[in-house]
mmCIF file of C-alpha atoms in Angstrom:
data_model
loop_
_atom_site.group_PDB
_atom_site.id
_atom_site.type_symbol
_atom_site.label_atom_id
_atom_site.label_comp_id
_atom_site.label_asym_id
_atom_site.label_seq_id
_atom_site.Cartn_x
_atom_site.Cartn_y
_atom_site.Cartn_z
ATOM 1 C CA MET H 1 35.396 116.950 224.121
ATOM 2 C CA ARG H 2 36.175 117.225 220.402
ATOM 3 C CA THR H 3 34.512 114.939 217.824
ATOM 4 C CA VAL H 4 34.615 114.371 214.062
ATOM 5 C CA VAL H 5 31.062 114.024 212.752
ATOM 6 C CA TYR H 6 29.888 112.694 209.396
ATOM 7 C CA ARG H 7 27.441 115.198 207.897
ATOM 8 C CA GLY H 8 26.959 113.680 204.457
ATOM 9 C CA ALA H 9 29.005 112.811 201.405
ATOM 10 C CA ARG H 10 32.410 114.530 201.455
ATOM 11 C CA HIS H 11 31.492 116.583 204.502
ATOM 12 C CA LEU H 12 33.029 115.987 207.919
ATOM 13 C CA GLY H 13 32.455 118.464 210.709
ATOM 14 C CA ILE H 14 34.168 119.072 214.032
ATOM 15 C CA GLU H 15 31.893 119.412 217.053
ATOM 16 C CA ASP H 16 32.457 120.013 220.732
ATOM 17 C CA ARG H 17 30.304 117.806 222.924
ATOM 18 C CA ASP H 18 30.055 117.215 226.640
ATOM 19 C CA PRO H 19 31.809 113.985 227.663
ATOM 20 C CA GLU H 20 29.802 111.402 229.568
ATOM 21 C CA PRO H 21 31.194 109.233 232.372
ATOM 22 C CA PRO H 22 31.697 105.577 231.445
ATOM 23 C CA GLY H 23 28.745 103.345 232.192
ATOM 24 C CA ARG H 24 28.679 100.000 233.935
ATOM 25 C CA GLY H 25 31.188 97.662 232.288
ATOM 26 C CA GLN H 26 32.769 100.476 230.274
ATOM 27 C CA VAL H 27 36.013 102.411 230.257
ATOM 28 C CA ARG H 28 36.560 105.943 228.975
ATOM 29 C CA ILE H 29 39.561 106.260 226.671
ATOM 30 C CA ALA H 30 41.473 109.442 226.012
ATOM 31 C CA VAL H 31 42.096 108.838 222.310
ATOM 32 C CA ALA H 32 45.645 109.581 221.150
ATOM 33 C CA TYR H 33 45.590 108.677 217.436
ATOM 34 C CA THR H 34 43.051 107.413 214.926
ATOM 35 C CA GLY H 35 43.834 105.976 211.508
ATOM 36 C CA ILE H 36 41.803 106.515 208.352
ATOM 37 C CA CYS H 37 41.058 103.357 206.390
ATOM 38 C CA GLY H 38 39.296 102.362 203.197
ATOM 39 C CA THR H 39 35.992 101.839 205.022
ATOM 40 C CA ASP H 40 36.191 105.388 206.381
ATOM 41 C CA LEU H 41 36.703 106.590 202.811
ATOM 42 C CA HIS H 42 33.589 104.691 201.690
ATOM 43 C CA ILE H 43 31.660 106.479 204.453
ATOM 44 C CA TYR H 44 33.179 109.825 203.423
ATOM 45 C CA HIS H 45 32.054 109.263 199.834
ATOM 46 C CA GLY H 46 28.475 108.603 200.975
ATOM 47 C CA ASP H 47 28.524 104.925 200.022
ATOM 48 C CA MET H 48 27.424 103.678 203.464
ATOM 49 C CA ASP H 49 24.595 106.066 204.307
ATOM 50 C CA ALA H 50 22.259 103.107 204.831
ATOM 51 C CA ARG H 51 24.313 102.206 207.936
ATOM 52 C CA VAL H 52 25.918 105.479 208.934
ATOM 53 C CA GLY H 53 23.447 108.155 209.971
ATOM 54 C CA ALA H 54 23.785 111.927 210.109
ATOM 55 C CA SER H 55 25.967 113.285 212.922
ATOM 56 C CA ALA H 56 27.625 109.872 213.347
ATOM 57 C CA ILE H 57 31.091 109.661 214.878
ATOM 58 C CA ILE H 58 33.161 107.416 212.629
ATOM 59 C CA GLY H 59 36.587 105.734 212.891
ATOM 60 C CA HIS H 60 37.825 102.477 214.373
ATOM 61 C CA GLU H 61 41.646 102.322 214.040
ATOM 62 C CA MET H 62 42.986 103.872 217.241
ATOM 63 C CA SER H 63 45.199 104.011 220.281
ATOM 64 C CA GLY H 64 44.872 105.844 223.572
ATOM 65 C CA ARG H 65 44.958 105.650 227.358
ATOM 66 C CA ILE H 66 42.356 104.781 229.968
ATOM 67 C CA ALA H 67 40.947 108.010 231.412
ATOM 68 C CA ALA H 68 38.217 106.602 233.678
ATOM 69 C CA VAL H 69 36.723 103.255 234.666
ATOM 70 C CA GLY H 70 32.992 102.608 234.997
ATOM 71 C CA ALA H 71 31.149 100.759 237.742
ATOM 72 C CA GLU H 72 31.687 97.003 238.006
ATOM 73 C CA THR H 73 34.641 97.262 235.619
ATOM 74 C CA THR H 74 37.814 95.586 236.819
ATOM 75 C CA GLY H 75 41.281 94.912 235.463
ATOM 76 C CA TRP H 76 41.949 98.396 234.095
ATOM 77 C CA SER H 77 43.803 101.382 235.509
ATOM 78 C CA VAL H 78 43.852 105.059 234.582
ATOM 79 C CA GLY H 79 46.780 105.862 232.282
ATOM 80 C CA GLN H 80 47.018 102.351 230.838
ATOM 81 C CA ALA H 81 47.779 102.276 227.093
ATOM 82 C CA VAL H 82 45.079 100.474 225.101
ATOM 83 C CA THR H 83 43.507 99.847 221.747
ATOM 84 C CA VAL H 84 40.019 98.629 220.847
ATOM 85 C CA MET H 85 38.697 95.671 218.898
ATOM 86 C CA PRO H 86 35.750 97.543 217.371
ATOM 87 C CA THR H 87 33.420 94.598 216.726
ATOM 88 C CA ARG H 88 30.585 93.700 219.074
ATOM 89 C CA SER H 89 28.825 90.414 218.305
ATOM 90 C CA CYS H 90 25.385 89.230 219.412
ATOM 91 C CA GLY H 91 26.491 85.838 220.750
ATOM 92 C CA GLU H 92 23.284 84.187 219.544
ATOM 93 C CA CYS H 93 23.280 83.970 215.737
ATOM 94 C CA ALA H 94 24.440 80.930 213.739
ATOM 95 C CA ALA H 95 27.912 82.395 213.189
ATOM 96 C CA CYS H 96 28.405 83.168 216.894
ATOM 97 C CA ARG H 97 27.144 79.739 217.969
ATOM 98 C CA ARG H 98 29.708 78.130 215.663
ATOM 99 C CA GLY H 99 32.599 80.132 217.105
ATOM 100 C CA ASN H 100 32.721 82.695 214.297
ATOM 101 C CA SER H 101 31.605 85.766 216.218
ATOM 102 C CA HIS H 102 33.894 87.968 214.091
ATOM 103 C CA ILE H 103 31.381 87.530 211.245
ATOM 104 C CA CYS H 104 28.310 87.814 213.449
ATOM 105 C CA HIS H 105 25.093 88.172 211.461
ATOM 106 C CA ALA H 106 24.052 91.111 213.691
ATOM 107 C CA MET H 107 27.455 92.729 214.069
ATOM 108 C CA ASP H 108 27.727 96.132 215.722
ATOM 109 C CA PHE H 109 30.832 97.672 214.166
ATOM 110 C CA LEU H 110 31.987 100.640 216.211
ATOM 111 C CA GLY H 111 32.556 103.610 213.943
ATOM 112 C CA ILE H 112 29.887 102.421 211.502
ATOM 113 C CA ASP H 113 26.860 101.118 213.395
ATOM 114 C CA SER H 114 27.605 102.960 216.651
ATOM 115 C CA PRO H 115 29.891 105.840 217.737
ATOM 116 C CA GLY H 116 33.522 105.295 216.801
ATOM 117 C CA ALA H 117 37.022 106.427 217.665
ATOM 118 C CA MET H 118 37.152 109.895 216.092
ATOM 119 C CA GLN H 119 36.449 111.602 219.402
ATOM 120 C CA SER H 120 38.861 112.730 222.061
ATOM 121 C CA SER H 121 36.976 110.907 224.814
ATOM 122 C CA TRP H 122 35.440 107.537 223.919
ATOM 123 C CA ASN H 123 33.344 105.276 226.158
ATOM 124 C CA VAL H 124 33.833 101.644 225.142
ATOM 125 C CA PRO H 125 32.728 98.277 226.586
ATOM 126 C CA ALA H 126 35.700 96.993 228.566
ATOM 127 C CA ASP H 127 35.533 93.563 226.936
ATOM 128 C CA LEU H 128 36.458 95.155 223.589
ATOM 129 C CA VAL H 129 39.608 96.794 224.981
ATOM 130 C CA LEU H 130 43.104 95.296 224.691
ATOM 131 C CA PRO H 131 46.153 96.408 226.678
ATOM 132 C CA LEU H 132 49.243 97.659 224.875
ATOM 133 C CA PRO H 133 52.866 97.395 225.965
ATOM 134 C CA GLN H 134 53.678 100.635 227.772
ATOM 135 C CA GLU H 135 56.807 101.126 225.649
ATOM 136 C CA LEU H 136 54.902 100.948 222.342
ATOM 137 C CA PRO H 137 54.571 104.434 220.759
ATOM 138 C CA LEU H 138 50.901 105.289 220.484
ATOM 139 C CA ASP H 139 51.161 106.426 216.868
ATOM 140 C CA HIS H 140 52.538 102.982 215.980
ATOM 141 C CA ALA H 141 49.811 101.355 218.091
ATOM 142 C CA ALA H 142 47.136 102.972 215.912
ATOM 143 C CA LEU H 143 48.158 100.428 213.236
ATOM 144 C CA VAL H 144 47.185 97.398 215.325
ATOM 145 C CA GLU H 145 43.676 97.046 213.850
ATOM 146 C CA PRO H 146 44.752 96.997 210.167
ATOM 147 C CA VAL H 147 47.634 94.672 211.079
ATOM 148 C CA ALA H 148 45.039 92.339 212.660
ATOM 149 C CA VAL H 149 43.219 92.325 209.310
ATOM 150 C CA ALA H 150 46.437 91.185 207.612
ATOM 151 C CA VAL H 151 47.133 88.562 210.282
ATOM 152 C CA HIS H 152 43.655 87.114 209.818
ATOM 153 C CA ASP H 153 44.007 87.116 206.022
ATOM 154 C CA VAL H 154 47.349 85.301 206.156
ATOM 155 C CA ARG H 155 45.884 82.734 208.542
ATOM 156 C CA ARG H 156 42.937 82.193 206.204
ATOM 157 C CA GLY H 157 45.440 81.488 203.438
ATOM 158 C CA ASN H 158 47.370 79.073 205.677
ATOM 159 C CA VAL H 159 50.663 80.627 204.594
ATOM 160 C CA THR H 160 53.751 78.637 205.580
ATOM 161 C CA ALA H 161 57.497 78.903 205.004
ATOM 162 C CA ASP H 162 58.638 78.680 201.361
ATOM 163 C CA ASP H 163 55.137 79.211 199.960
ATOM 164 C CA GLN H 164 55.066 81.337 196.816
ATOM 165 C CA VAL H 165 52.632 84.149 197.615
ATOM 166 C CA VAL H 166 51.260 86.796 195.263
ATOM 167 C CA VAL H 167 49.517 89.841 196.745
ATOM 168 C CA VAL H 168 47.469 91.770 194.182
ATOM 169 C CA GLY H 169 47.025 95.345 195.390
ATOM 170 C CA GLY H 170 49.614 97.415 197.236
ATOM 171 C CA GLY H 171 47.529 99.674 199.465
ATOM 172 C CA PRO H 172 48.059 99.611 203.250
ATOM 173 C CA VAL H 173 46.335 96.248 203.749
ATOM 174 C CA GLY H 174 48.121 94.669 200.772
ATOM 175 C CA VAL H 175 51.491 95.859 202.058
ATOM 176 C CA LEU H 176 50.645 94.551 205.535
ATOM 177 C CA ILE H 177 49.599 91.151 204.131
ATOM 178 C CA ALA H 178 52.874 90.982 202.207
ATOM 179 C CA THR H 179 54.815 91.889 205.361
ATOM 180 C CA VAL H 180 53.047 89.326 207.561
ATOM 181 C CA ALA H 181 53.362 86.594 204.896
ATOM 182 C CA LYS H 182 57.056 87.361 204.465
ATOM 183 C CA GLY H 183 57.439 87.080 208.221
ATOM 184 C CA CYS H 184 56.065 83.533 207.930
ATOM 185 C CA GLY H 185 58.953 82.693 205.595
ATOM 186 C CA ALA H 186 56.981 82.913 202.362
ATOM 187 C CA ARG H 187 58.381 84.213 199.070
ATOM 188 C CA VAL H 188 56.225 87.231 198.339
ATOM 189 C CA LEU H 189 55.518 89.178 195.160
ATOM 190 C CA LEU H 190 53.371 92.318 195.345
ATOM 191 C CA VAL H 191 51.473 93.458 192.239
ATOM 192 C CA GLU H 192 50.688 97.182 192.174
ATOM 193 C CA PRO H 193 50.390 99.713 189.306
ATOM 194 C CA ASP H 194 50.981 102.837 191.414
ATOM 195 C CA PRO H 195 54.678 103.848 191.472
ATOM 196 C CA PHE H 196 54.491 105.451 194.925
ATOM 197 C CA ARG H 197 53.086 102.294 196.469
ATOM 198 C CA ARG H 198 55.641 100.102 194.702
ATOM 199 C CA ALA H 199 58.468 102.315 195.948
ATOM 200 C CA ALA H 200 57.059 102.303 199.482
ATOM 201 C CA ALA H 201 56.822 98.510 199.455
ATOM 202 C CA GLY H 202 60.346 98.244 198.092
ATOM 203 C CA GLY H 203 61.572 100.388 200.962
ATOM 204 C CA MET H 204 60.141 97.783 203.323
ATOM 205 C CA GLY H 205 61.944 94.936 201.574
ATOM 206 C CA ILE H 206 58.929 93.747 199.562
ATOM 207 C CA GLU H 207 59.388 92.997 195.872
ATOM 208 C CA ALA H 208 56.749 94.867 193.884
ATOM 209 C CA VAL H 209 56.037 94.810 190.140
ATOM 210 C CA ASP H 210 53.883 96.880 187.796
ATOM 211 C CA PRO H 211 51.239 94.713 186.083
ATOM 212 C CA GLY H 212 51.211 97.229 183.230
ATOM 213 C CA THR H 213 54.792 96.409 182.270
ATOM 214 C CA THR H 214 55.292 92.931 183.744
ATOM 215 C CA ASP H 215 53.625 89.677 182.712
ATOM 216 C CA VAL H 216 52.896 88.587 186.271
ATOM 217 C CA VAL H 217 51.756 85.067 185.395
ATOM 218 C CA ALA H 218 54.858 84.439 183.283
ATOM 219 C CA LEU H 219 57.116 85.789 186.037
ATOM 220 C CA VAL H 220 55.542 83.567 188.701
ATOM 221 C CA ASN H 221 55.639 80.525 186.416
ATOM 222 C CA ASP H 222 59.297 81.185 185.650
ATOM 223 C CA ARG H 223 60.119 81.282 189.370
ATOM 224 C CA THR H 224 58.162 78.132 190.172
ATOM 225 C CA ASP H 225 59.202 75.937 187.229
ATOM 226 C CA GLY H 226 55.782 76.438 185.675
ATOM 227 C CA ALA H 227 53.837 75.416 188.771
ATOM 228 C CA GLY H 228 52.385 78.782 189.842
ATOM 229 C CA ALA H 229 51.814 80.429 193.215
ATOM 230 C CA ASP H 230 50.580 78.553 196.270
ATOM 231 C CA ILE H 231 48.448 81.430 197.572
ATOM 232 C CA ALA H 232 47.155 84.656 196.022
ATOM 233 C CA PHE H 233 45.534 87.510 197.928
ATOM 234 C CA GLU H 234 43.155 89.749 195.965
ATOM 235 C CA VAL H 235 43.351 93.173 197.639
ATOM 236 C CA SER H 236 42.895 95.478 194.651
ATOM 237 C CA GLY H 237 39.117 95.428 194.317
ATOM 238 C CA SER H 238 39.444 95.414 190.519
ATOM 239 C CA ALA H 239 38.300 92.995 187.829
ATOM 240 C CA SER H 240 41.832 92.729 186.452
ATOM 241 C CA GLY H 241 43.109 91.999 189.959
ATOM 242 C CA VAL H 242 40.710 89.065 190.272
ATOM 243 C CA ALA H 243 41.867 87.671 186.933
ATOM 244 C CA THR H 244 45.536 87.946 187.896
ATOM 245 C CA ALA H 245 44.979 86.341 191.293
ATOM 246 C CA VAL H 246 43.220 83.361 189.690
ATOM 247 C CA ASP H 247 45.655 82.948 186.809
ATOM 248 C CA VAL H 248 48.827 82.842 188.937
ATOM 249 C CA LEU H 249 47.702 79.928 191.106
ATOM 250 C CA THR H 250 49.169 76.450 191.086
ATOM 251 C CA THR H 251 47.239 73.178 191.282
ATOM 252 C CA ARG H 252 45.070 73.292 194.425
ATOM 253 C CA GLY H 253 46.251 76.832 195.006
ATOM 254 C CA ARG H 254 44.341 79.088 197.387
ATOM 255 C CA LEU H 255 42.778 82.433 196.550
ATOM 256 C CA VAL H 256 42.006 84.664 199.533
ATOM 257 C CA MET H 257 39.462 87.362 198.724
ATOM 258 C CA VAL H 258 40.289 90.395 200.868
ATOM 259 C CA ALA H 259 39.030 93.376 198.846
ATOM 260 C CA ILE H 260 35.417 94.494 198.998
ATOM 261 C CA HIS H 261 34.113 94.305 195.435
ATOM 262 C CA PRO H 262 31.156 96.670 194.977
ATOM 263 C CA ARG H 263 29.775 94.654 192.051
ATOM 264 C CA PRO H 264 29.876 91.017 190.873
ATOM 265 C CA ARG H 265 32.980 90.012 188.925
ATOM 266 C CA GLU H 266 33.530 87.508 186.151
ATOM 267 C CA VAL H 267 35.665 84.648 187.443
ATOM 268 C CA ASN H 268 37.351 81.932 185.378
ATOM 269 C CA LEU H 269 35.574 78.990 187.009
ATOM 270 C CA HIS H 270 37.033 76.592 184.458
ATOM 271 C CA ARG H 271 40.455 77.240 186.003
ATOM 272 C CA PHE H 272 38.998 76.503 189.440
ATOM 273 C CA PHE H 273 37.703 73.206 188.055
ATOM 274 C CA TRP H 274 40.847 72.341 186.101
ATOM 275 C CA ARG H 275 43.324 73.053 188.893
ATOM 276 C CA GLU H 276 41.032 72.287 191.855
ATOM 277 C CA LEU H 277 41.561 75.769 193.242
ATOM 278 C CA GLU H 278 40.123 76.927 196.554
ATOM 279 C CA LEU H 279 38.529 80.302 197.323
ATOM 280 C CA PHE H 280 38.497 81.753 200.843
ATOM 281 C CA GLY H 281 36.723 84.871 202.014
ATOM 282 C CA ALA H 282 38.536 86.915 204.636
ATOM 283 C CA ARG H 283 36.594 89.454 206.680
ATOM 284 C CA LEU H 284 37.671 91.264 209.832
ATOM 285 C CA TYR H 285 39.609 89.353 212.511
ATOM 286 C CA GLN H 286 39.368 87.475 215.788
ATOM 287 C CA ARG H 287 40.738 88.463 219.185
ATOM 288 C CA ALA H 288 43.754 86.199 218.702
ATOM 289 C CA ASP H 289 44.530 88.141 215.503
ATOM 290 C CA MET H 290 44.461 91.411 217.462
ATOM 291 C CA ALA H 291 46.800 89.958 220.072
ATOM 292 C CA GLU H 292 49.234 88.800 217.382
ATOM 293 C CA ALA H 293 49.018 92.213 215.699
ATOM 294 C CA ILE H 294 49.997 93.911 218.963
ATOM 295 C CA ARG H 295 52.985 91.581 219.233
ATOM 296 C CA LEU H 296 54.083 92.251 215.651
ATOM 297 C CA VAL H 297 53.820 96.038 215.956
ATOM 298 C CA ALA H 298 55.553 96.096 219.349
ATOM 299 C CA SER H 299 58.386 93.854 218.136
ATOM 300 C CA GLY H 300 59.148 96.064 215.146
ATOM 301 C CA ALA H 301 58.195 93.331 212.671
ATOM 302 C CA ILE H 302 55.748 95.842 211.178
ATOM 303 C CA PRO H 303 57.638 98.890 209.790
ATOM 304 C CA ALA H 304 55.277 101.416 211.352
ATOM 305 C CA GLU H 305 57.457 104.445 210.621
ATOM 306 C CA ARG H 306 57.430 103.673 206.896
ATOM 307 C CA LEU H 307 53.708 102.942 206.819
ATOM 308 C CA ILE H 308 52.641 106.192 208.493
ATOM 309 C CA SER H 309 52.851 108.770 205.722
ATOM 310 C CA ARG H 310 51.161 111.718 207.453
ATOM 311 C CA VAL H 311 49.957 112.728 210.905
ATOM 312 C CA GLU H 312 47.443 115.578 210.903
ATOM 313 C CA PRO H 313 45.729 117.565 213.660
ATOM 314 C CA VAL H 314 42.032 116.913 214.120
ATOM 315 C CA GLU H 315 41.186 120.304 212.616
ATOM 316 C CA ALA H 316 42.678 119.112 209.299
ATOM 317 C CA VAL H 317 40.446 116.033 209.072
ATOM 318 C CA ASN H 318 38.962 116.924 205.674
ATOM 319 C CA ALA H 319 42.440 117.537 204.258
ATOM 320 C CA ALA H 320 43.551 114.202 205.706
ATOM 321 C CA PHE H 321 40.726 112.357 203.910
ATOM 322 C CA THR H 322 41.463 114.211 200.691
ATOM 323 C CA ALA H 323 45.141 113.255 200.928
ATOM 324 C CA LEU H 324 44.267 109.594 201.395
ATOM 325 C CA GLU H 325 41.887 109.426 198.444
ATOM 326 C CA GLY H 326 44.354 111.317 196.259
ATOM 327 C CA GLY H 327 47.135 108.752 196.626
ATOM 328 C CA GLY H 328 50.785 109.303 197.384
ATOM 329 C CA VAL H 329 50.324 108.145 200.989
ATOM 330 C CA LEU H 330 49.845 104.884 202.855
ATOM 331 C CA LYS H 331 48.513 105.450 206.378
ATOM 332 C CA VAL H 332 47.223 108.847 207.511
ATOM 333 C CA LEU H 333 46.644 109.418 211.229
ATOM 334 C CA LEU H 334 44.738 112.063 213.162
ATOM 335 C CA ASP H 335 46.448 113.308 216.337
ATOM 336 C CA TRP H 336 43.929 113.825 219.160
ATOM 337 C CA ARG H 337 46.359 114.595 221.981
ATOM 338 C CA GLU H 338 45.824 118.361 221.826
ATOM 339 C CA ALA H 339 42.224 118.252 220.615
ATOM 340 C CA ASP H 340 40.616 119.495 223.841
ATOM 341 C CA ARG H 341 43.144 122.219 224.601
#
């Protein structure tokens, strides 16, 4: 079987390995597509070497079909279209005991802490596998995991119809949050300096503005009679993005922190005090979020065709990562269907 292996900062190799049969309670998946996300880029840049060892198989956004079923594994059939929820929790820590296993204190994240989806044949615990509608194109299905992130974020923000929502950061997750929030009936404004991303969002029916030329706070206040936005999502990972997300909020507005900030940021806590704002962290997703993401992608509510900018063969994996970090794309997929031929 063919694998993509992390060999150190900015170095991904392709290796042929012998596939192993699925173990007890596992299924073997013939991977069709894998997506490259921001976490994969952090790994590629060498920022996660403390968790990701040499010769690790990375990746966690995927779709494929069941190729074999292990012993004592029921409910699955060869050829069935599936995706994977790549988070394995311990079931014993404080978070798990309180029903928050998606933020388990001892989380095993497939593709980071253990072998991931960038391999043509992947053995996975069956309880992490979710079935896909047979009619759903597998390239579209590779978006289910990032859509689940957006679903979880929107739920954390408790977005409802007619809410004024501001999404700061127009990368793939920001665009997906805007799409899911708009589907809830919210009025959504996306804030993004990159012209390609703004144009891509506009093509999906999302209003996007450039913070370099638009006074975002004044625009939101004008549209809300001076009240401000009900919910802001910080997805940019920048200090200026944090400031904008805080400043646009109305009294008792909600800020959902989605981006991973590599360093502490200054935050206007006086505004939190003065307006009684609320701050919510949003990390990963729960199984119900994955199920809703499958429904949204399958129904066409997520514009998968517009989100997928490039599909590359496995042999072009380094070029695919370079394209993603260089901008001018949203989602980049690797096509594994011919990898072993």
